[in-house]
Coordinates of C-alpha atoms and ligand atoms in Angstrom, one line a residue:
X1 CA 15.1 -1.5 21.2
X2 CA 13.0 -4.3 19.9
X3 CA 10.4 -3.6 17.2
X4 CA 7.7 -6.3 16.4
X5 CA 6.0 -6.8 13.2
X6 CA 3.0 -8.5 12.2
X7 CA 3.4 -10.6 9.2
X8 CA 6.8 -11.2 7.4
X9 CA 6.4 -10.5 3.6
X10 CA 8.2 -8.3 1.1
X11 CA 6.9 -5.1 3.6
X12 CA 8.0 -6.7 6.6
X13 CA 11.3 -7.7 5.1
X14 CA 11.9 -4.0 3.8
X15 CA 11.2 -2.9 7.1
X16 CA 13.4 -5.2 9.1
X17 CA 16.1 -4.0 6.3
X18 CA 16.0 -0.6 7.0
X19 CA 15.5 -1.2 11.0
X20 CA 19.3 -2.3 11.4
X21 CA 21.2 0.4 10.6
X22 CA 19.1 2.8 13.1
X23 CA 20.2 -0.1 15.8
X24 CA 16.2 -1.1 16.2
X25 CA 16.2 -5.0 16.1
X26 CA 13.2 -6.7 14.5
X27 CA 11.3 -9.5 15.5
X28 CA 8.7 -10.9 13.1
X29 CA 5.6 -13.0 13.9
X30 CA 5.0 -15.1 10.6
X31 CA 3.9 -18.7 11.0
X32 CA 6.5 -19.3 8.1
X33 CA 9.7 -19.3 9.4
X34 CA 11.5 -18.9 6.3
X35 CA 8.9 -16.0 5.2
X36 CA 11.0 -12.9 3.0
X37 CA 11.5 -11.0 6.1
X38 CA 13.7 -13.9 7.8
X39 CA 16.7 -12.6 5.5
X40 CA 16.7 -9.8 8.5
X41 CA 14.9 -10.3 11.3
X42 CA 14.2 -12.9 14.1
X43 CA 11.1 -14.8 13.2
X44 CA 8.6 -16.0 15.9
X45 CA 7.1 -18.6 13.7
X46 CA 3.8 -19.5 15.7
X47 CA 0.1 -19.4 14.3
X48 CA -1.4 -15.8 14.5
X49 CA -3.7 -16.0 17.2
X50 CA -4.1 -15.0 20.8
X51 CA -2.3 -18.1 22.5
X52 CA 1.3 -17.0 21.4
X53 CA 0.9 -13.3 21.8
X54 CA 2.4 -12.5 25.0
X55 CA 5.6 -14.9 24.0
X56 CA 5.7 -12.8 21.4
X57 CA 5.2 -9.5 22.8
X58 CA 8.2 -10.5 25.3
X59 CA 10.9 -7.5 25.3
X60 CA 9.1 -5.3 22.6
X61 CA 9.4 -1.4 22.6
X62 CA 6.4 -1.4 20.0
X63 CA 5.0 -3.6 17.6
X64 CA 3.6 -2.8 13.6
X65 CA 2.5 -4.6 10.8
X66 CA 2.3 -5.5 6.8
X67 CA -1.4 -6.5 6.6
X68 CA -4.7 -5.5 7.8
X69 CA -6.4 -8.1 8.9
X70 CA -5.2 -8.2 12.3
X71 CA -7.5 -10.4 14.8
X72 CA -8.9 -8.7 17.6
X73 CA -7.4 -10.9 20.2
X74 CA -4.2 -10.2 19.3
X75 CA -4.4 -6.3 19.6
X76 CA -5.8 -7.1 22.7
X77 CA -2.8 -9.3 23.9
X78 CA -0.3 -6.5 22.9
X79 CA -2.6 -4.3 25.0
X80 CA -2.4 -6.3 27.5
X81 CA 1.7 -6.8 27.2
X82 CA 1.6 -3.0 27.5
X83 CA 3.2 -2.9 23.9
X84 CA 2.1 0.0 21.9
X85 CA 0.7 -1.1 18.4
X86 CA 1.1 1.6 15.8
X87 CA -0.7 2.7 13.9
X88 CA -3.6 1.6 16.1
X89 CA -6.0 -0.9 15.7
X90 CA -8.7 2.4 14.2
X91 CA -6.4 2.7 11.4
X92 CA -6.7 -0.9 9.7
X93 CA -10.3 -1.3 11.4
X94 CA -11.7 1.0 8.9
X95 CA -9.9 -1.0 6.2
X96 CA -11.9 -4.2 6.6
X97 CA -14.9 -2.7 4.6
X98 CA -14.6 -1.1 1.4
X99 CA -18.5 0.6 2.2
X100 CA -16.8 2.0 6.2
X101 CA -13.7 3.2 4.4
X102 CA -15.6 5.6 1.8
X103 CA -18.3 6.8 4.5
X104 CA -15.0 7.7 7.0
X105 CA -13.5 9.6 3.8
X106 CA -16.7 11.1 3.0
X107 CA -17.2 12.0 6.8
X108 CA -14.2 13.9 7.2
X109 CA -14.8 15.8 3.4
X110 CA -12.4 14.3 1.5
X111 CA -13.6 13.6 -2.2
X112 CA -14.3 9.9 -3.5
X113 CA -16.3 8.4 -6.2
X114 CA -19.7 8.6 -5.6
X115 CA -21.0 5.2 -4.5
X116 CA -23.3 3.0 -2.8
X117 CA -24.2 -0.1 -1.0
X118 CA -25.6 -3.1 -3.1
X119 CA -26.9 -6.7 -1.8
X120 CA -29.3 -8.3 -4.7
X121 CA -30.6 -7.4 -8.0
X122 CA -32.8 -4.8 -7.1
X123 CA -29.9 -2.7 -5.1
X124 CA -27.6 -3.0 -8.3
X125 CA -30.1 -2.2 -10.8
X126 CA -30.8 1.3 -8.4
X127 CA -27.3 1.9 -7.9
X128 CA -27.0 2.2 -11.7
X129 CA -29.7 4.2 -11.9
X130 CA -28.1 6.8 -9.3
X131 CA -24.3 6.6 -10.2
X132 CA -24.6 6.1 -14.4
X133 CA -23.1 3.1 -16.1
X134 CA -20.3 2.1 -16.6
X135 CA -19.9 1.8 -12.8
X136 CA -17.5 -0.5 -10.8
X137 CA -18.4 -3.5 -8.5
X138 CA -16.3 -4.0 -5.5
X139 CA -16.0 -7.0 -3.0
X140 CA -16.7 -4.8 0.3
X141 CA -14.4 -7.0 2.2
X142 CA -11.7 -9.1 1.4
X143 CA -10.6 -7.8 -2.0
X144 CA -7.1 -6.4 -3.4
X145 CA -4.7 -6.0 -6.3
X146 CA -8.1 -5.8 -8.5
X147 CA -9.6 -9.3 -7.1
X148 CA -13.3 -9.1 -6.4
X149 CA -13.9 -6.0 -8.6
X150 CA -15.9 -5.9 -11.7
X151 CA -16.4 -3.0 -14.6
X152 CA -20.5 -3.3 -15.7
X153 CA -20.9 -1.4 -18.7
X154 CA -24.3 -2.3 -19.4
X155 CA -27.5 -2.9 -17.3
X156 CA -27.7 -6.5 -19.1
X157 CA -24.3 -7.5 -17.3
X158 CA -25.5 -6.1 -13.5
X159 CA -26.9 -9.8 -12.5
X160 CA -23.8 -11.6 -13.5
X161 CA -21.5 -8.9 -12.2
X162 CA -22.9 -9.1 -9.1
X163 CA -22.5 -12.8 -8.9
X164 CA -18.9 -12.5 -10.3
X165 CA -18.0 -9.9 -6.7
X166 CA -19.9 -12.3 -4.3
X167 CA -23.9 -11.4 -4.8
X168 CA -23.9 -9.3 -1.9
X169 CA -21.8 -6.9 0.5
X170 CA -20.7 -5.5 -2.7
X171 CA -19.9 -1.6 -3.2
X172 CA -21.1 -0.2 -6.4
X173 CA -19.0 3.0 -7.2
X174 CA -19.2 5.4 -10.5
X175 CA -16.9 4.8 -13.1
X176 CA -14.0 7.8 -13.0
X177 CA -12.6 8.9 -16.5
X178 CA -9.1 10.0 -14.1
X179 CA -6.6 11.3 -16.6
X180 CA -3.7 9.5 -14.2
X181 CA -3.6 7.9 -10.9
X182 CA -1.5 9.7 -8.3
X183 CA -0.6 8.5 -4.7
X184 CA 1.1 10.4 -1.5
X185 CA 3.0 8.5 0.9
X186 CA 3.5 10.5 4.6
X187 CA 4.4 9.6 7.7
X188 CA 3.1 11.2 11.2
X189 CA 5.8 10.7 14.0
X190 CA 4.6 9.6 17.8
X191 CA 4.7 13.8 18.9
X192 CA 2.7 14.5 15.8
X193 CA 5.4 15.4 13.6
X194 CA 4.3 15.3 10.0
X195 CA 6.7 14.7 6.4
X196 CA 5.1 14.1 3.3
X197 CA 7.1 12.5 -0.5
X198 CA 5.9 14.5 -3.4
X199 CA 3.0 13.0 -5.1
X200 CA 3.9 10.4 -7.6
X201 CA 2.3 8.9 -10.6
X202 CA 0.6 5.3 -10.7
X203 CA 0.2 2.8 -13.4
X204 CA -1.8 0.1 -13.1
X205 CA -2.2 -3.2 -15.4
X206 CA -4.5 -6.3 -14.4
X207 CA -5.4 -3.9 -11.5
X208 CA -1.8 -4.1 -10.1
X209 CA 1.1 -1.7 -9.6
X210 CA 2.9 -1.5 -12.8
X211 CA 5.5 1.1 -12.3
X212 CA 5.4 4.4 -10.6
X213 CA 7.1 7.8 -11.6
X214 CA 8.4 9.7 -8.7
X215 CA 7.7 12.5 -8.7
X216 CA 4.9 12.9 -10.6
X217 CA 5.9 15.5 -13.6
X218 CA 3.5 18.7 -13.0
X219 CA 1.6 17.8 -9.8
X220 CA 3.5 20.3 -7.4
X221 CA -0.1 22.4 -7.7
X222 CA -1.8 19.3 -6.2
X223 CA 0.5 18.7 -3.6
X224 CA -1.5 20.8 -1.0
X225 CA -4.8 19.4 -1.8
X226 CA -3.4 16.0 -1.1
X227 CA -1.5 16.8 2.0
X228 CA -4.7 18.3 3.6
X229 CA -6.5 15.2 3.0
X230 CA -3.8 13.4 4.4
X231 CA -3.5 15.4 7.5
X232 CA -7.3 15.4 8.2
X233 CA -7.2 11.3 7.8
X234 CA -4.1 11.4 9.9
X235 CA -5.4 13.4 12.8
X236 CA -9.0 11.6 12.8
X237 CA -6.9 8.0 13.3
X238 CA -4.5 9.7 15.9
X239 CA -1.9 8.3 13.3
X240 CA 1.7 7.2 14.0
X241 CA 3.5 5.6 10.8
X242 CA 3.3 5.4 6.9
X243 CA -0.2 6.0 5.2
X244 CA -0.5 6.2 1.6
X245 CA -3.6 7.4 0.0
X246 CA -4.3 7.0 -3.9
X247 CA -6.0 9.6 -5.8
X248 CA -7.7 9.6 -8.8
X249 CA -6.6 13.0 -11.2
X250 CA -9.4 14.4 -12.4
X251 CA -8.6 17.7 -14.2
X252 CA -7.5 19.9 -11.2
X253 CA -9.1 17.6 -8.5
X254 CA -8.3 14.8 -6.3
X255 CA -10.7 11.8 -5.6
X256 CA -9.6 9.4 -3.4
X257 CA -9.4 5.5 -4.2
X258 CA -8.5 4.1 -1.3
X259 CA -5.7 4.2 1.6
X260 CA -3.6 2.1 3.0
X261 CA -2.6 2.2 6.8
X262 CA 1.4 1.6 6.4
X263 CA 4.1 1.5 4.0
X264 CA 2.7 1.0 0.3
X265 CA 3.8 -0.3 -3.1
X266 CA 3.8 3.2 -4.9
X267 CA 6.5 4.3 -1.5
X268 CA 9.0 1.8 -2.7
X269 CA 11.0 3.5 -5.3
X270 CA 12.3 5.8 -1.5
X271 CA 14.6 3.3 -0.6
X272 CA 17.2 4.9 -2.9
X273 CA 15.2 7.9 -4.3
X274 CA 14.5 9.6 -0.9
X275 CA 17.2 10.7 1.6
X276 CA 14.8 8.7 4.0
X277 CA 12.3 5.9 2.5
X278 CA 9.3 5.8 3.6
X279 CA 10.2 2.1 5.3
X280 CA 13.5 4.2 7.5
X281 CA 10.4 6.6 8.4
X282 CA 8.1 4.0 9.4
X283 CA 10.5 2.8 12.1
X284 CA 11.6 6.1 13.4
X285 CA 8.2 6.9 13.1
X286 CA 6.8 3.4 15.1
X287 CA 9.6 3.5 17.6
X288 CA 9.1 6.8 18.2
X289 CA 12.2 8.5 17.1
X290 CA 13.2 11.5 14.9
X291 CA 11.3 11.3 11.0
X292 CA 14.1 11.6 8.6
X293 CA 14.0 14.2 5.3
X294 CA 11.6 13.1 2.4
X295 CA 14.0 15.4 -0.2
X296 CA 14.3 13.9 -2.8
X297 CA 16.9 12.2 -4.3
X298 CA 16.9 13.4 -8.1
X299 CA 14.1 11.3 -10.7
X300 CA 13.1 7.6 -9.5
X301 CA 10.8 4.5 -11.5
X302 CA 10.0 1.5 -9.7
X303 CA 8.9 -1.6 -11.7
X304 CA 7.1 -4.4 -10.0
X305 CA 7.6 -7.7 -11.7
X306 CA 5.4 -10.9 -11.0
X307 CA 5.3 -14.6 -11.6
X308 CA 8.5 -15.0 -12.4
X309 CA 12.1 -13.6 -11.0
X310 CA 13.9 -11.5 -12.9
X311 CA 17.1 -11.9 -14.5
X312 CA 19.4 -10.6 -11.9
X313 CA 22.4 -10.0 -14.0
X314 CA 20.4 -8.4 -17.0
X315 CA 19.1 -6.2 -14.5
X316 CA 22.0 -5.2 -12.8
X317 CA 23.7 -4.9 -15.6
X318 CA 21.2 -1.8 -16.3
X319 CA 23.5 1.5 -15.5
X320 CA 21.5 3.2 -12.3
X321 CA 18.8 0.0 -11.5
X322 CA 18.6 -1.1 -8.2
X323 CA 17.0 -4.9 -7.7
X324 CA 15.0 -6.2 -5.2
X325 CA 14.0 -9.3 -4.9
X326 CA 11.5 -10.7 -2.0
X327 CA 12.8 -14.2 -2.2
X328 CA 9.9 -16.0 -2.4
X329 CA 8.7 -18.6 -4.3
X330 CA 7.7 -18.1 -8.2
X331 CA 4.0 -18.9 -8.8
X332 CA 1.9 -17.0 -11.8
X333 CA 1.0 -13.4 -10.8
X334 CA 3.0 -13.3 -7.8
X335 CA 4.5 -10.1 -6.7
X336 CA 8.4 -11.3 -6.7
X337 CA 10.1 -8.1 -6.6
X338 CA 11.1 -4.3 -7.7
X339 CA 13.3 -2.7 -9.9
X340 CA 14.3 1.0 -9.2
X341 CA 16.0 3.5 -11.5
X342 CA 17.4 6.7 -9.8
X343 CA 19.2 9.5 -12.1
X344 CA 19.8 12.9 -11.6
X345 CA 17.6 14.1 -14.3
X346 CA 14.1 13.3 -15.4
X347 CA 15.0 12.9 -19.1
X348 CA 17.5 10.4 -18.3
X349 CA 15.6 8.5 -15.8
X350 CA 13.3 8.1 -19.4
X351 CA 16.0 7.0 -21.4
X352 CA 16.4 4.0 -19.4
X353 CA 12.2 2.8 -18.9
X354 CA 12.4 1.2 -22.5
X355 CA 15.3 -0.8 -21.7
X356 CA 14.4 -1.9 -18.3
X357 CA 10.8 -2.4 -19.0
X358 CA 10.9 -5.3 -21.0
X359 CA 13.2 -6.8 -17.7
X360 CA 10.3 -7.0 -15.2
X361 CA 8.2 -10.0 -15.9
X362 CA 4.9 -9.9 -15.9
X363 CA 3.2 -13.4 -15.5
Ligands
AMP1 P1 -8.6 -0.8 -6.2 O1 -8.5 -2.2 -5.8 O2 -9.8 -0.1 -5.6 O3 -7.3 0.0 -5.9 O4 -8.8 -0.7 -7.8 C1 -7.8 -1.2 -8.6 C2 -7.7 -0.3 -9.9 O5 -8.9 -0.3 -10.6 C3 -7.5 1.2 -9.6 O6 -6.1 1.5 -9.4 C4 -8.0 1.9 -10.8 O7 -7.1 1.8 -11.9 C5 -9.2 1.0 -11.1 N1 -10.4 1.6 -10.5 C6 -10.8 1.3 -9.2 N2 -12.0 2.0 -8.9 C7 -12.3 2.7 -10.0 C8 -13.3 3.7 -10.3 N3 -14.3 4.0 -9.5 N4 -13.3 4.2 -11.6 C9 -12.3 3.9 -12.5 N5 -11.3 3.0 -12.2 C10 -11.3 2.4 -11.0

C-alpha cells in the first residue's frame, strides 16, 4: 500500500512517520527533495503541476495532502490515474476564500462571527456600521497564521486598514470578546466511521499557535455542540480524514473561526497523548482502514517554537517532554518544531509549563 501526499512539510513528515509502522509506505510530491518529510518518505521532487502527475500517481492506493492550495489540474490528473484523493477536492475548495468558508458554515447553521464582504471605502465604512467597531479585517484569500488580518478599532483607521489587508476582497468580521479559544480535531473513516479528541484549549500569540492544553479543563459540556458541528461539516464535504475546526468560547456557546481540511497544529500534542494521533488516524482514515481509539492518554501541552531551534538537550532533559523537531532551516518566525508534555495528572502536567516554557523560542 502506497499512500501519496501533497507537499512535504512538518504535516507531511508527521504523517509519513506515523504511516510506517501500519506498513503504508509514503511517497511525497515536494519540489524540494530534502523537504522535512524526506526523513521518512520517498520524495518525488518535481514542480507541482499537471505534467508530472501521472509519474507521480504511479502505484498509489490513495493520495492526501498538507496544504490547500491544490491546482485544479492536478486533482484532475489523480482523477484521471484513478487514485482516490481524500479528503476531496470540496473540502479545501471551500478553503480558498475566507467570504465561501463563512457562507458554507452559515449555510449548514453552524455559528460564526457575524461578517461581511468589503471592497473600497464605502463597503468598510458600512460594514462597521452593521457589525460595531472594533471589527477584524481579513485577506479573503491567501492569508494564515494572522498575516493579512487587521483589528480597526476606530472608524479613523478603516481606510488604512483596508489598505494594510489588500484594499479589496477583504472580509470584515465583528470583533469576538471569546473568553478562550477551543479546537476539536475528528476524523471520518472511508465507511463513514466517525472518532472525535476532546476539545482542547488554544493560545494564540502574534496570531500563532502558542501552546495548547489537551483537554481543555471544563469543556466536557461543549463537547456535543462541537461534535454536531463537526459532523454536519463532515457529512456536507462527504469527508474522509482529519478536520479540525476552531471555536471561539463564548460563555456557553461555540462560534466557529475557521477549519482546516486535514491534520492541524492544535492535533499535535496526539502523537503521544492519544492512544491514536490524529496523524495514525489520518492514514487509516485515507487508506481506508480501521480509525484507531482517541482515549486519551492522561494530561498533554504542546509548545510550538519558531525562529530558532530549540535546545535539544535542555529539552530533553525536561522529565515527561517529548521534542520534535521539523528539520528545517532557522529563519525569524518560522515554525521549527513542538514540544509535548504528557503526565498522568493535570496538576503535574502544570508543574512542568513554567519550566518548559521559557525552552520554546519564540523569534
Ligand atoms: P485566524 O487567522 O482567522 O485563525 O485568526 C488568528 C487569530 O486572531 C485567532 O486565533 C484569534 O485569536 C484572532 N481572531 C480572529 N478572528 C477574530 C474575531 N472575529 N474576533 C476576535 N479575535 C479574532
Amino acid at each position: 500500500m502506497i499512500l501519496g501526499i501533497l507537499g512535504g512539510g512538518q504535516l507531511g513528515r508527521m504523517l509519513a512517520l506515523a504511516a510506517a509502522p501500519l506498513g503504508v509506505r509514503v511517497r511525497v510530491w515536494d519540489p524540494d527533495a530534502r523537504c522535512s518529510a524526506s526523513c521518512a518518505a520517498e520524495i518525488f521532487a518535481r514542480p507541482l503541476d499537471a505534467a508530472h502527475v501521472a509519474d507521480f500517481a504511479a502505484g498509489l492506493t490513495a493520495c492526501t495532502y498538507e496544504f490547500e492550495h491544490i491546482p485544479h489540474a492536478v486533482v484532475e490528473g489523480l482523477e484521471h490515474a484513478g487514485v482516490p484523493l481524500r479528503p476531496g477536492e470540496a473540502a479545501f475548495a471551500a478553503k480558498h476564500d475566507r467570504l465561501r468558508e463563512k457562507e458554507l458554515l452559515t449555510s449548514l447553521g453552524i455559528p460564526t462571527a457575524p461578517f461581511a464582504a468589503v471592497d473600497d471605502a464605502a463597503g468598510a465604512h458600512a460594514a462597521a456600521q452593521r457589525l460595531g467597531l472594533p471589527l477584524v479585517f481579513k485577506s479573503r484569500r491567501g492569508g494564515y497564521d494572522g498575516k493579512g488580518q487587521a483589528v480597526v478599532r476606530e472608524a479613523g483607521a478603516l481606510a488604512t486598514s483596508l489598505a494594510a489587508c489588500g484594499g479589496r476582497d477583504v472580509l470584515a468580521e465583528a470583533f469576538i470578546r471569546f473568553e478562550r479559544e477551543v479546537s476539536l480535531v475528528a476524523v471520518r473513516g472511508l465507511d463513514g466511521s466517525f472518532a472525535a479528541w476532546p476539545l482542547v484549549e488554544n493560545l494564540h500569540r502574534d496570531g500563532i499557535l502558542r501552546r495548547t492544553l489537551a483537554p481543555a479543563a471544563g469543556a466536557a459540556a461543549l463537547q456535543a455542540q462541537a461534535e454536531a458541528h463537526m459532523r454536519s461539516l463532515m457529512q456536507h464535504l462527504g469527508y474522509v480524514g482529519v478536520l479540525a475546526i476552531e471555536f471561539f468560547q463564548v460563555g456557553g456557546a461555540l462560534m466557529v473561526n475557521e477549519f482546516a481540511p486535514r491534520v492541524h497544529n492544535s492535533g499535535h500534542w496526539s502523537i503521544e497523548g492519544s492512544e491514536a494521533s490524529q496523524f495514525e488516524n489520518h492514514v487509516r482514515a485515507v487508506c481506508g482502514l480501521p480509525l484507531g481509539s482517541t482515549a486519551l492518554r492522561g494530561h498533554s501541552v504542546m509548545f510550538n517554537y519558531l525562529g530558532r531551534e530549540a535546545v535539544r538537550a535542555a529539552v530533553l532533559a525536561v522529565p515527561d517532554a517529548h521534542l520534535h523537531t521539523y528539520a528545517k532551516g532557522e529563519r525569524p518566525r518560522r515554525k521549527l518544531g513542538h514540544i509535548t508534555v504528557r503526565c498522568d495528572s493535570a496538576a503535574a502536567r502544570d508543574a512542568v509549563l513554567a519550566q518548559l516554557e521559557p525552552l520554546a523560542p519564540w523569534e
